[in-house]
mmCIF file of C-alpha atoms and ligand atoms in Angstrom:
data_model
loop_
_atom_site.group_PDB
_atom_site.id
_atom_site.type_symbol
_atom_site.label_atom_id
_atom_site.label_comp_id
_atom_site.label_asym_id
_atom_site.label_seq_id
_atom_site.Cartn_x
_atom_site.Cartn_y
_atom_site.Cartn_z
ATOM 1 C CA UNK A 18 329.373 6.639 364.390
ATOM 2 C CA UNK A 19 328.594 10.310 365.092
ATOM 3 C CA UNK A 20 325.275 11.754 363.960
ATOM 4 C CA UNK A 21 325.997 13.898 360.889
ATOM 5 C CA UNK A 22 324.097 17.195 361.059
ATOM 6 C CA UNK A 23 323.272 19.817 358.416
ATOM 7 C CA UNK A 24 322.228 23.229 359.803
ATOM 8 C CA UNK A 25 319.945 25.505 357.761
ATOM 9 C CA UNK A 26 319.933 29.177 358.740
ATOM 10 C CA UNK A 27 323.520 28.594 359.920
ATOM 11 C CA UNK A 28 324.430 32.304 359.885
ATOM 12 C CA UNK A 29 321.355 33.365 361.874
ATOM 13 C CA UNK A 30 321.166 33.929 365.624
ATOM 14 C CA UNK A 31 319.806 30.444 366.392
ATOM 15 C CA UNK A 32 321.742 28.718 363.585
ATOM 16 C CA UNK A 33 325.075 29.903 364.995
ATOM 17 C CA UNK A 34 324.082 28.654 368.449
ATOM 18 C CA UNK A 35 323.158 25.263 366.902
ATOM 19 C CA UNK A 36 326.501 24.984 365.067
ATOM 20 C CA UNK A 37 328.277 25.677 368.380
ATOM 21 C CA UNK A 38 326.107 23.269 370.409
ATOM 22 C CA UNK A 39 326.454 20.396 367.902
ATOM 23 C CA UNK A 40 330.221 20.914 367.654
ATOM 24 C CA UNK A 41 330.541 20.831 371.449
ATOM 25 C CA UNK A 42 328.156 17.876 371.996
ATOM 26 C CA UNK A 43 329.359 14.271 372.163
ATOM 27 C CA UNK A 44 328.405 11.909 369.351
ATOM 28 C CA UNK A 45 327.421 14.427 366.676
ATOM 29 C CA UNK A 46 329.136 16.813 364.250
ATOM 30 C CA UNK A 47 328.219 19.509 361.720
ATOM 31 C CA UNK A 48 328.812 18.219 358.161
ATOM 32 C CA UNK A 49 327.085 21.033 356.241
ATOM 33 C CA UNK A 50 325.749 24.529 356.856
ATOM 34 C CA UNK A 51 323.345 26.409 354.577
ATOM 35 C CA UNK A 52 322.362 30.078 354.586
ATOM 36 C CA UNK A 53 321.877 31.463 351.048
ATOM 37 C CA UNK A 54 321.644 35.172 351.949
ATOM 38 C CA UNK A 55 324.873 35.001 353.924
ATOM 39 C CA UNK A 56 326.770 32.733 351.475
ATOM 40 C CA UNK A 57 325.872 34.890 348.457
ATOM 41 C CA UNK A 58 326.991 38.168 350.007
ATOM 42 C CA UNK A 59 330.175 37.123 351.861
ATOM 43 C CA UNK A 60 333.506 35.469 351.035
ATOM 44 C CA UNK A 61 333.643 31.717 351.882
ATOM 45 C CA UNK A 62 333.131 31.474 355.635
ATOM 46 C CA UNK A 63 333.663 28.561 358.026
ATOM 47 C CA UNK A 64 330.443 27.898 359.981
ATOM 48 C CA UNK A 65 332.370 27.097 363.181
ATOM 49 C CA UNK A 66 334.404 30.293 363.000
ATOM 50 C CA UNK A 67 331.201 32.311 362.507
ATOM 51 C CA UNK A 68 329.621 30.517 365.474
ATOM 52 C CA UNK A 69 332.624 31.332 367.675
ATOM 53 C CA UNK A 70 333.617 27.709 368.200
ATOM 54 C CA UNK A 71 336.719 27.635 365.974
ATOM 55 C CA UNK A 72 337.207 26.285 362.449
ATOM 56 C CA UNK A 73 335.299 23.048 361.722
ATOM 57 C CA UNK A 74 336.085 22.717 357.994
ATOM 58 C CA UNK A 75 332.463 23.365 356.898
ATOM 59 C CA UNK A 76 331.801 26.403 354.675
ATOM 60 C CA UNK A 77 328.433 28.129 354.688
ATOM 61 C CA UNK A 78 326.687 27.039 351.511
ATOM 62 C CA UNK A 79 323.909 28.607 349.436
ATOM 63 C CA UNK A 80 322.361 25.492 347.824
ATOM 64 C CA UNK A 81 320.462 23.165 350.169
ATOM 65 C CA UNK A 82 319.924 20.282 347.726
ATOM 66 C CA UNK A 83 323.596 20.280 346.682
ATOM 67 C CA UNK A 84 324.664 20.323 350.350
ATOM 68 C CA UNK A 85 322.282 17.462 351.197
ATOM 69 C CA UNK A 86 323.620 15.330 348.338
ATOM 70 C CA UNK A 87 327.266 16.146 349.035
ATOM 71 C CA UNK A 88 327.223 15.722 352.833
ATOM 72 C CA UNK A 89 324.481 13.057 353.217
ATOM 73 C CA UNK A 90 323.426 14.226 356.715
ATOM 74 C CA UNK A 91 321.528 11.944 359.079
ATOM 75 C CA UNK A 92 319.682 14.926 360.608
ATOM 76 C CA UNK A 93 319.058 18.524 359.554
ATOM 77 C CA UNK A 94 318.227 21.373 361.957
ATOM 78 C CA UNK A 95 316.151 24.308 360.666
ATOM 79 C CA UNK A 96 315.996 27.713 362.370
ATOM 80 C CA UNK A 97 315.254 29.929 359.372
ATOM 81 C CA UNK A 98 312.159 31.957 358.539
ATOM 82 C CA UNK A 99 308.423 31.169 358.518
ATOM 83 C CA UNK A 100 308.202 31.816 354.738
ATOM 84 C CA UNK A 101 311.046 29.425 353.765
ATOM 85 C CA UNK A 102 310.914 26.590 356.293
ATOM 86 C CA UNK A 103 308.412 24.395 354.379
ATOM 87 C CA UNK A 104 310.407 24.745 351.140
ATOM 88 C CA UNK A 105 313.527 23.607 353.008
ATOM 89 C CA UNK A 106 311.750 20.677 354.656
ATOM 90 C CA UNK A 107 310.294 19.390 351.359
ATOM 91 C CA UNK A 108 313.869 19.131 350.046
ATOM 92 C CA UNK A 109 315.297 17.623 353.256
ATOM 93 C CA UNK A 110 312.622 14.943 353.665
ATOM 94 C CA UNK A 111 312.678 14.070 349.927
ATOM 95 C CA UNK A 112 316.389 13.243 350.371
ATOM 96 C CA UNK A 113 315.486 10.895 353.257
ATOM 97 C CA UNK A 114 317.199 12.908 356.015
ATOM 98 C CA UNK A 115 315.456 13.358 359.365
ATOM 99 C CA UNK A 116 314.564 16.934 360.348
ATOM 100 C CA UNK A 117 314.575 18.878 363.614
ATOM 101 C CA UNK A 118 312.584 22.093 363.223
ATOM 102 C CA UNK A 119 312.613 25.140 365.480
ATOM 103 C CA UNK A 120 311.346 27.708 362.987
ATOM 104 C CA UNK A 121 307.952 28.946 364.144
ATOM 105 C CA UNK A 122 304.855 29.855 362.140
ATOM 106 C CA UNK A 123 303.956 26.346 360.874
ATOM 107 C CA UNK A 124 300.210 25.887 360.327
ATOM 108 C CA UNK A 125 298.105 22.763 360.938
ATOM 109 C CA UNK A 126 298.134 22.213 357.147
ATOM 110 C CA UNK A 127 301.955 22.426 357.176
ATOM 111 C CA UNK A 128 302.136 19.825 359.952
ATOM 112 C CA UNK A 129 299.781 17.522 358.025
ATOM 113 C CA UNK A 130 302.007 17.876 354.947
ATOM 114 C CA UNK A 131 305.119 17.089 357.024
ATOM 115 C CA UNK A 132 303.442 13.931 358.319
ATOM 116 C CA UNK A 133 302.707 12.849 354.718
ATOM 117 C CA UNK A 134 306.254 13.663 353.581
ATOM 118 C CA UNK A 135 307.702 11.587 356.433
ATOM 119 C CA UNK A 136 305.493 8.619 355.468
ATOM 120 C CA UNK A 137 306.272 8.962 351.747
ATOM 121 C CA UNK A 138 310.040 9.142 352.309
ATOM 122 C CA UNK A 139 310.265 6.765 355.276
ATOM 123 C CA UNK A 140 311.905 9.370 357.497
ATOM 124 C CA UNK A 141 311.040 11.468 360.529
ATOM 125 C CA UNK A 142 310.559 15.063 361.591
ATOM 126 C CA UNK A 143 310.608 16.647 365.052
ATOM 127 C CA UNK A 144 309.020 20.087 365.513
ATOM 128 C CA UNK A 145 309.085 22.089 368.744
ATOM 129 C CA UNK A 146 307.647 25.592 369.143
ATOM 130 C CA UNK A 147 310.033 25.993 372.077
ATOM 131 C CA UNK A 148 313.212 24.031 372.796
ATOM 132 C CA UNK A 149 313.790 25.579 376.251
ATOM 133 C CA UNK A 150 313.111 22.974 378.935
ATOM 134 C CA UNK A 151 311.747 25.627 381.341
ATOM 135 C CA UNK A 152 309.262 26.795 378.697
ATOM 136 C CA UNK A 153 308.007 23.246 378.207
ATOM 137 C CA UNK A 154 307.493 22.965 381.981
ATOM 138 C CA UNK A 155 305.653 26.338 381.928
ATOM 139 C CA UNK A 156 303.250 24.906 379.328
ATOM 140 C CA UNK A 157 302.727 21.721 381.338
ATOM 141 C CA UNK A 158 302.081 23.682 384.570
ATOM 142 C CA UNK A 159 299.692 25.998 382.685
ATOM 143 C CA UNK A 160 297.786 22.976 381.358
ATOM 144 C CA UNK A 161 297.395 21.663 384.918
ATOM 145 C CA UNK A 162 296.392 25.081 386.326
ATOM 146 C CA UNK A 163 293.753 25.581 383.605
ATOM 147 C CA UNK A 164 291.811 22.574 384.927
ATOM 148 C CA UNK A 165 291.287 24.409 388.241
ATOM 149 C CA UNK A 166 291.459 28.093 387.148
ATOM 150 C CA UNK A 167 289.847 28.260 383.671
ATOM 151 C CA UNK A 168 290.049 32.066 383.223
ATOM 152 C CA UNK A 169 293.447 32.655 381.635
ATOM 153 C CA UNK A 170 295.261 35.152 379.421
ATOM 154 C CA UNK A 171 298.792 35.023 377.966
ATOM 155 C CA UNK A 172 301.331 37.808 377.538
ATOM 156 C CA UNK A 173 304.340 36.872 375.397
ATOM 157 C CA UNK A 174 307.356 39.173 375.044
ATOM 158 C CA UNK A 175 309.988 38.842 372.313
ATOM 159 C CA UNK A 176 312.789 40.842 370.673
ATOM 160 C CA UNK A 177 311.637 43.300 368.008
ATOM 161 C CA UNK A 178 313.167 41.294 365.102
ATOM 162 C CA UNK A 179 310.642 38.462 365.530
ATOM 163 C CA UNK A 180 308.604 38.067 362.336
ATOM 164 C CA UNK A 181 305.508 36.176 363.538
ATOM 165 C CA UNK A 182 302.947 36.988 366.222
ATOM 166 C CA UNK A 183 301.806 35.522 368.463
ATOM 167 C CA UNK A 184 304.710 33.207 369.258
ATOM 168 C CA UNK A 185 304.436 29.475 368.609
ATOM 169 C CA UNK A 186 304.834 28.950 372.350
ATOM 170 C CA UNK A 187 301.883 31.210 373.154
ATOM 171 C CA UNK A 188 299.678 29.398 370.630
ATOM 172 C CA UNK A 189 300.695 25.997 371.993
ATOM 173 C CA UNK A 190 300.112 27.139 375.598
ATOM 174 C CA UNK A 191 296.653 28.424 374.665
ATOM 175 C CA UNK A 192 295.797 25.162 372.867
ATOM 176 C CA UNK A 193 296.848 23.089 375.887
ATOM 177 C CA UNK A 194 294.992 25.350 378.347
ATOM 178 C CA UNK A 195 291.865 25.448 376.152
ATOM 179 C CA UNK A 196 291.773 21.651 375.962
ATOM 180 C CA UNK A 197 292.204 21.305 379.749
ATOM 181 C CA UNK A 198 289.791 23.931 381.086
ATOM 182 C CA UNK A 199 286.110 23.614 381.854
ATOM 183 C CA UNK A 200 283.711 26.494 382.526
ATOM 184 C CA UNK A 201 285.579 29.725 381.736
ATOM 185 C CA UNK A 202 283.593 32.970 382.161
ATOM 186 C CA UNK A 203 283.751 34.067 378.496
ATOM 187 C CA UNK A 204 280.106 35.089 377.963
ATOM 188 C CA UNK A 205 280.477 38.877 378.355
ATOM 189 C CA UNK A 206 280.184 41.587 375.688
ATOM 190 C CA UNK A 207 283.230 43.844 375.413
ATOM 191 C CA UNK A 208 283.859 47.051 373.489
ATOM 192 C CA UNK A 209 287.402 47.780 372.277
ATOM 193 C CA UNK A 210 287.869 51.551 372.054
ATOM 194 C CA UNK A 211 291.314 50.838 370.540
ATOM 195 C CA UNK A 212 291.167 47.930 368.095
ATOM 196 C CA UNK A 213 293.340 45.007 369.216
ATOM 197 C CA UNK A 214 293.525 46.176 372.830
ATOM 198 C CA UNK A 215 292.211 42.829 374.083
ATOM 199 C CA UNK A 216 294.746 40.856 372.019
ATOM 200 C CA UNK A 217 294.323 37.811 369.782
ATOM 201 C CA UNK A 218 291.814 35.096 370.653
ATOM 202 C CA UNK A 219 292.358 31.345 370.604
ATOM 203 C CA UNK A 220 289.255 29.476 371.751
ATOM 204 C CA UNK A 221 288.423 32.317 374.145
ATOM 205 C CA UNK A 222 291.959 32.679 375.516
ATOM 206 C CA UNK A 223 293.422 36.140 374.872
ATOM 207 C CA UNK A 224 297.047 36.367 373.721
ATOM 208 C CA UNK A 225 298.986 39.654 373.883
ATOM 209 C CA UNK A 226 302.273 40.037 371.962
ATOM 210 C CA UNK A 227 304.937 42.505 373.077
ATOM 211 C CA UNK A 228 307.903 43.216 370.709
ATOM 212 C CA UNK A 229 310.759 45.198 372.248
ATOM 213 C CA UNK A 230 314.549 45.262 372.052
ATOM 214 C CA UNK A 231 316.104 43.672 375.126
ATOM 215 C CA UNK A 232 313.857 40.607 375.267
ATOM 216 C CA UNK A 233 314.916 37.192 373.910
ATOM 217 C CA UNK A 234 311.699 35.270 374.685
ATOM 218 C CA UNK A 235 309.478 35.565 377.745
ATOM 219 C CA UNK A 236 305.941 34.528 378.538
ATOM 220 C CA UNK A 237 303.536 35.009 381.426
ATOM 221 C CA UNK A 238 300.418 32.851 381.702
ATOM 222 C CA UNK A 239 298.018 34.627 384.061
ATOM 223 C CA UNK A 240 295.103 32.820 385.689
ATOM 224 C CA UNK A 241 292.330 34.731 387.463
ATOM 225 C CA UNK A 242 290.142 33.195 390.171
ATOM 226 C CA UNK A 243 287.968 34.317 393.037
ATOM 227 C CA UNK A 244 290.057 36.848 394.995
ATOM 228 C CA UNK A 245 293.346 35.560 393.534
ATOM 229 C CA UNK A 246 295.575 35.416 390.488
ATOM 230 C CA UNK A 247 298.274 32.930 389.570
ATOM 231 C CA UNK A 248 301.112 33.834 387.178
ATOM 232 C CA UNK A 249 303.349 31.208 385.615
ATOM 233 C CA UNK A 250 306.257 32.950 383.927
ATOM 234 C CA UNK A 251 309.275 31.808 381.931
ATOM 235 C CA UNK A 252 312.161 33.993 380.743
ATOM 236 C CA UNK A 253 314.732 32.976 378.159
ATOM 237 C CA UNK A 254 317.779 35.067 379.027
ATOM 238 C CA UNK A 255 320.102 33.650 376.369
ATOM 239 C CA UNK A 256 319.735 31.539 373.194
ATOM 240 C CA UNK A 257 321.907 28.849 374.793
ATOM 241 C CA UNK A 258 318.756 27.926 376.788
ATOM 242 C CA UNK A 259 317.359 26.248 373.648
ATOM 243 C CA UNK A 260 320.422 24.090 372.973
ATOM 244 C CA UNK A 261 319.982 21.166 375.422
ATOM 245 C CA UNK A 262 316.539 20.633 373.835
ATOM 246 C CA UNK A 263 317.903 20.860 370.291
ATOM 247 C CA UNK A 264 320.709 18.372 371.072
ATOM 248 C CA UNK A 265 318.154 16.021 372.702
ATOM 249 C CA UNK A 266 315.989 16.196 369.563
ATOM 250 C CA UNK A 267 318.974 15.530 367.269
ATOM 251 C CA UNK A 268 319.839 12.423 369.332
ATOM 252 C CA UNK A 269 316.276 11.068 369.218
ATOM 253 C CA UNK A 270 314.601 12.157 365.979
ATOM 254 C CA UNK A 271 315.754 9.192 363.890
ATOM 255 C CA UNK A 272 314.167 6.700 366.289
ATOM 256 C CA UNK A 273 310.776 8.492 366.353
ATOM 257 C CA UNK A 274 308.488 7.411 363.512
ATOM 258 C CA UNK A 275 306.870 10.122 361.334
ATOM 259 C CA UNK A 276 306.086 13.559 362.748
ATOM 260 C CA UNK A 277 306.518 14.435 366.455
ATOM 261 C CA UNK A 278 305.495 17.842 367.842
ATOM 262 C CA UNK A 279 306.665 19.196 371.208
ATOM 263 C CA UNK A 280 309.795 18.750 373.317
ATOM 264 C CA UNK A 281 307.628 17.310 376.111
ATOM 265 C CA UNK A 282 307.421 14.084 374.048
ATOM 266 C CA UNK A 283 311.137 13.584 374.810
ATOM 267 C CA UNK A 284 311.100 14.865 378.403
ATOM 268 C CA UNK A 285 308.051 13.542 380.220
HETATM 269 P P1 NAP B 149 317.556 34.971 362.227
HETATM 270 O O1 NAP B 149 318.672 35.473 363.088
HETATM 271 O O2 NAP B 149 316.891 35.910 361.289
HETATM 272 O O3 NAP B 149 318.122 33.712 361.422
HETATM 273 C C1 NAP B 149 317.460 33.101 360.340
HETATM 274 C C2 NAP B 149 318.523 32.797 359.298
HETATM 275 O O4 NAP B 149 317.971 31.956 358.287
HETATM 276 C C3 NAP B 149 319.031 34.074 358.612
HETATM 277 O O5 NAP B 149 320.437 34.048 358.536
HETATM 278 C C4 NAP B 149 318.379 33.957 357.234
HETATM 279 O O6 NAP B 149 319.075 34.627 356.232
HETATM 280 C C5 NAP B 149 318.440 32.458 357.043
HETATM 281 N N1 NAP B 149 317.646 31.978 355.914
HETATM 282 C C6 NAP B 149 316.651 32.614 355.234
HETATM 283 N N2 NAP B 149 316.180 31.824 354.249
HETATM 284 C C7 NAP B 149 316.890 30.670 354.298
HETATM 285 C C8 NAP B 149 316.863 29.460 353.551
HETATM 286 N N3 NAP B 149 315.989 29.278 352.543
HETATM 287 N N4 NAP B 149 317.731 28.475 353.866
HETATM 288 C C9 NAP B 149 318.611 28.642 354.881
HETATM 289 N N5 NAP B 149 318.689 29.759 355.634
HETATM 290 C C10 NAP B 149 317.834 30.767 355.342
HETATM 291 O O7 NAP B 149 316.397 34.353 363.153
HETATM 292 P P2 NAP B 149 316.558 33.530 364.529
HETATM 293 O O8 NAP B 149 316.385 34.460 365.687
HETATM 294 O O9 NAP B 149 317.748 32.655 364.451
HETATM 295 O O10 NAP B 149 315.221 32.648 364.489
HETATM 296 C C11 NAP B 149 314.985 31.724 363.448
HETATM 297 C C12 NAP B 149 313.637 31.039 363.653
HETATM 298 O O11 NAP B 149 313.689 30.257 364.854
HETATM 299 C C13 NAP B 149 312.444 32.001 363.846
HETATM 300 O O12 NAP B 149 311.292 31.446 363.231
HETATM 301 C C14 NAP B 149 312.249 32.015 365.359
HETATM 302 O O13 NAP B 149 310.926 32.346 365.744
HETATM 303 C C15 NAP B 149 312.572 30.594 365.679
HETATM 304 N N6 NAP B 149 312.954 30.301 367.067
HETATM 305 C C16 NAP B 149 312.486 29.143 367.588
HETATM 306 C C17 NAP B 149 312.866 28.762 368.858
HETATM 307 C C18 NAP B 149 312.374 27.443 369.404
HETATM 308 O O14 NAP B 149 312.725 27.108 370.551
HETATM 309 N N7 NAP B 149 311.617 26.683 368.625
HETATM 310 C C19 NAP B 149 313.721 29.580 369.600
HETATM 311 C C20 NAP B 149 314.188 30.767 369.032
HETATM 312 C C21 NAP B 149 313.809 31.117 367.753
HETATM 313 P P3 NAP B 149 318.537 36.087 355.711
HETATM 314 O O15 NAP B 149 318.757 37.002 356.876
HETATM 315 O O16 NAP B 149 319.434 36.355 354.544
HETATM 316 O O17 NAP B 149 317.087 35.924 355.354
#
């Protein structure tokens, strides 16, 4: 039996790519697509046609609960907005569907709530701040490098429509590097003549966020050592880069108990 998938944010940039990827992948199909803003302001639209993959017989819907009950998906995929994702997931998990989540901006408290919701409803949830396999490798290499070169800063670069800063990937990279490093030289006093010039700070690791048209998602992790620097950089050139990771998560989420965070859990 194919895995039946409901896509939330189906008219968005990532949602359209997900509709296309699921339609083209073996063993899964889109059974419902939800995007209230789009559905309420457009004539009935086929999600496949909008995604450029041809008609799939699934109209973009405005009501998530009605779509969940009508289509009975095995898995939902959420690429929406930081301020709506938790509301969507409460509905999805309460209906017993498994969830794959790419929307960024989830807090530790949100993740704890998702874990509880999975337990209460005997279902599962997979969250990844970055579904690009190269970005996951960048984070793993950065974690290794931080053990030997503990002085590190991160520059992340995204398109100017991105709503949250810093990126989920930058936060995750900083967390991994902070946990791995020993003995960084952070004990100096600095004066910012322009507030914010030194970026955000996660456990002593500075994060700088660039927002410009032209970028999709890029990140450089820069390590400084005696007489040398090391830069580990990843560039997402196209949103299709996220799709092998999303399809992998859709295939696996139902067999993972509770909450799982990070694509590396499926790769390494
Ligand atoms: P986008 O183009 O703005 O798409 C988001 C879509 O969700 C919009 O069509 C939006 O409609 C819709 N939406 C809003 N509220 C909704 C709701 N309650 N239910 C269903 N749909 C709703 O943004 P995007 O570039 O696709 O990015 C979406 C999210 O994915 C962002 O948080 C981004 O940071 C994240 N992202 C994650 C990864 C990863 O690998 N994890 C990669 C890329 C992006 P309106 O425009 O009407 O609000």
